[in-house]
GROMACS .gro file of C-alpha atoms in nm:
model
  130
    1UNK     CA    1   0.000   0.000   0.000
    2UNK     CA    2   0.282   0.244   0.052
    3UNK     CA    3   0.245   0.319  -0.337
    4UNK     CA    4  -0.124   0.427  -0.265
    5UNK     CA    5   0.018   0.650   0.010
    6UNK     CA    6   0.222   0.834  -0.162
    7UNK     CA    7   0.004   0.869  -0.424
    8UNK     CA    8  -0.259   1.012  -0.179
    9UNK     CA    9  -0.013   1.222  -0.055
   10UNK     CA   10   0.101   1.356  -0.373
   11UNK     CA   11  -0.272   1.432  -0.516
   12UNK     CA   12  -0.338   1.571  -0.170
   13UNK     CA   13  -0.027   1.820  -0.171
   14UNK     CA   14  -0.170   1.905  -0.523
   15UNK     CA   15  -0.517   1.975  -0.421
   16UNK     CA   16  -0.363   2.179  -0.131
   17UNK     CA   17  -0.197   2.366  -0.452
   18UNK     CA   18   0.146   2.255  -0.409
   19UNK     CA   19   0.144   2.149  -0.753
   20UNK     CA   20   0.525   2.181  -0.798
   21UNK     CA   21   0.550   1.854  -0.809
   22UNK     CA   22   0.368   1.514  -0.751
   23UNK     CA   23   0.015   1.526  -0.870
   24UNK     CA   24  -0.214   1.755  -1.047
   25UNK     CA   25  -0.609   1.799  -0.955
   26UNK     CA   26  -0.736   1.620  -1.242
   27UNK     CA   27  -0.518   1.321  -1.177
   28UNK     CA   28  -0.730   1.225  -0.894
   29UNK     CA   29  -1.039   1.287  -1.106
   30UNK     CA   30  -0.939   1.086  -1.341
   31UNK     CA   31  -0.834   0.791  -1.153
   32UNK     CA   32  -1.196   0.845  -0.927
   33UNK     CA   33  -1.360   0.858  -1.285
   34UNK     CA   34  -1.215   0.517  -1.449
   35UNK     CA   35  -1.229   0.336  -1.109
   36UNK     CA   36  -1.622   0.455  -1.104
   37UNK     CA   37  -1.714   0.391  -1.465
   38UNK     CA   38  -1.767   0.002  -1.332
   39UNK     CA   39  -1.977   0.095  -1.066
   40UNK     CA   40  -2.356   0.165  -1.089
   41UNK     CA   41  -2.283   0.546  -1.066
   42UNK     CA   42  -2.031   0.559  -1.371
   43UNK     CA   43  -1.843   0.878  -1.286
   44UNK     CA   44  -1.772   1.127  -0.997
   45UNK     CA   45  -2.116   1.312  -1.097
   46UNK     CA   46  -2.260   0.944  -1.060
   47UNK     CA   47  -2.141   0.960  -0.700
   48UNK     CA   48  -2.236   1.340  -0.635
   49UNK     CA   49  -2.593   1.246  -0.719
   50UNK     CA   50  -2.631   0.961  -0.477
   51UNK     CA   51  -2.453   1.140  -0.194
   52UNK     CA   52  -2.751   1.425  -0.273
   53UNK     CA   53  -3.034   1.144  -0.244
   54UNK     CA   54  -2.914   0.966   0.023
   55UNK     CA   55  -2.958   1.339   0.285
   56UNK     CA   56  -2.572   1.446   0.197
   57UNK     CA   57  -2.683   1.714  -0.025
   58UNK     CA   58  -2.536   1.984   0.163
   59UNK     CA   59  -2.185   1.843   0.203
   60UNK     CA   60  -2.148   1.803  -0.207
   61UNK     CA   61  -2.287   2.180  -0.208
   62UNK     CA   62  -2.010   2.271   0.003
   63UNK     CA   63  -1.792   2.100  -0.238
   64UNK     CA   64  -1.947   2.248  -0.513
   65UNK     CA   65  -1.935   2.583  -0.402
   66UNK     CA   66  -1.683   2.844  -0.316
   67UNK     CA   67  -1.694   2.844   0.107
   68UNK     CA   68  -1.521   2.570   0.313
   69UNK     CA   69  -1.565   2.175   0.257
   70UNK     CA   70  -1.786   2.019   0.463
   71UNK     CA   71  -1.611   1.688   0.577
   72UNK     CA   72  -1.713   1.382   0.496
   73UNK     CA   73  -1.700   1.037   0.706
   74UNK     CA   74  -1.602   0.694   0.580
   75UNK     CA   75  -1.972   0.581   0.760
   76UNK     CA   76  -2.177   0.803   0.578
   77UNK     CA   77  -1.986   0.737   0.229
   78UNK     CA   78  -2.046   0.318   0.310
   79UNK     CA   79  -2.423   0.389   0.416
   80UNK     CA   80  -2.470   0.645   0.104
   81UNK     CA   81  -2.257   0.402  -0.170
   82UNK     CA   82  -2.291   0.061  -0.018
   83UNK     CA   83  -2.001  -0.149   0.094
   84UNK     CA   84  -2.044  -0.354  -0.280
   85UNK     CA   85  -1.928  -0.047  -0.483
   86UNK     CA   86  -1.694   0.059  -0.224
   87UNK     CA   87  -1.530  -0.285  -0.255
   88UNK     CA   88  -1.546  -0.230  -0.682
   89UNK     CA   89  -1.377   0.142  -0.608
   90UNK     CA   90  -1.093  -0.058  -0.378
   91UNK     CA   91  -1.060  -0.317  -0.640
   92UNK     CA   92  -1.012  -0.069  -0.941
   93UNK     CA   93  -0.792   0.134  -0.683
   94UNK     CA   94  -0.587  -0.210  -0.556
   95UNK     CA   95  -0.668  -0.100  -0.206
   96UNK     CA   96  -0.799  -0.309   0.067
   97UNK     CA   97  -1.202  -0.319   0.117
   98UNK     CA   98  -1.157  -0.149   0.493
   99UNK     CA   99  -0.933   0.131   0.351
  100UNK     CA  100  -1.126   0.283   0.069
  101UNK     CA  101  -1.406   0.488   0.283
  102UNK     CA  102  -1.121   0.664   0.443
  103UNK     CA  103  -0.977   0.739   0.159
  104UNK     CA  104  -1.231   0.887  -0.003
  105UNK     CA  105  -1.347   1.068   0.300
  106UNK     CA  106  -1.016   1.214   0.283
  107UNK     CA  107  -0.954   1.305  -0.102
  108UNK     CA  108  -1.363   1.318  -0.204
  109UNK     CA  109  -1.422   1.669  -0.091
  110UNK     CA  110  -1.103   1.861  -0.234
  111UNK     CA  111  -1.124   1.697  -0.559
  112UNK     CA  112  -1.471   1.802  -0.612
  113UNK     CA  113  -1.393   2.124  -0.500
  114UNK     CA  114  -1.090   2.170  -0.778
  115UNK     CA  115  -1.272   2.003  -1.054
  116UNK     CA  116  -1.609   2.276  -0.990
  117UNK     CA  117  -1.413   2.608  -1.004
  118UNK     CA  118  -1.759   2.768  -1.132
  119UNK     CA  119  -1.978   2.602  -0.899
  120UNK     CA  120  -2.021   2.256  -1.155
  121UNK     CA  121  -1.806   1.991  -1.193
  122UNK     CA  122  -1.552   2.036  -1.452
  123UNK     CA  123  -1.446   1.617  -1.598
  124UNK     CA  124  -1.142   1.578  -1.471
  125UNK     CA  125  -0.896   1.652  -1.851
  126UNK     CA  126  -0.734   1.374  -2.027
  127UNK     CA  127  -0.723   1.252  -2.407
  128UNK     CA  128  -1.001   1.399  -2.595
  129UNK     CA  129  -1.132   1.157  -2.852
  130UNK     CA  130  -1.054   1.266  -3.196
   0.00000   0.00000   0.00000
């Protein structure tokens, strides 16, 4: 796991924006996005819409928006995704089943905020198809 840590590290430092080095926003995105696409919600927006119905509305607003981000827990992501996805995300991710609420708790909220500069989610950039 101590590649996932620094990599966690890294995309936090860059989130932080110490982007010097390590890395940048929409790397995170990105690697949320593909990890997602083979879960039932498909995509970070996937996710942000089932956080709204399941009463977490007002933390992806924080997110969204330009205040403070409201923390998340690694409970209320498991009760509002469901400890099957969350063991697809791990899987995609190569992290263990117990670690990937945390993580997300930890790297959910700051992504979102990066990737919605105008108050919407921005995808995350990569290869545009030609």
């Amino acid at each position: 796991m101590g590649i996932f840590d620094g990599l966690v590290g890294n995309v936090l430092g860059a989130l932080q924006g110490k982007q010097g080095e390590g890395v940048q926003p929409d790397a995170l995105g990105q690697a949320l996005n593909g990890a997602l696409a083979n879960t039932q919600f498909g995509s970070l927006d996937g996710v942000l819409s089932q956080l709204q119905s399941s009463g977490l509305g007002a933390h992806v607003t924080s997110w969204l928006g330009q205040g403070s981000n409201m923390p998340i827990s690694a409970d209320q992501l498991r009760s509002a995704l469901g400890n099957e996805e969350l063991q697809k995300i791990g899987t995609q991710l190569g992290i263990p089943m117990d670690q990937v609420g945390e993580m997300l708790a930890k790297v959910l909220p700051a992504t979102v905020d990066k990737l919605s500069p105008t108050g919407t989610l921005t995808p995350p950039s990569g290869p545009t198809p030609g």
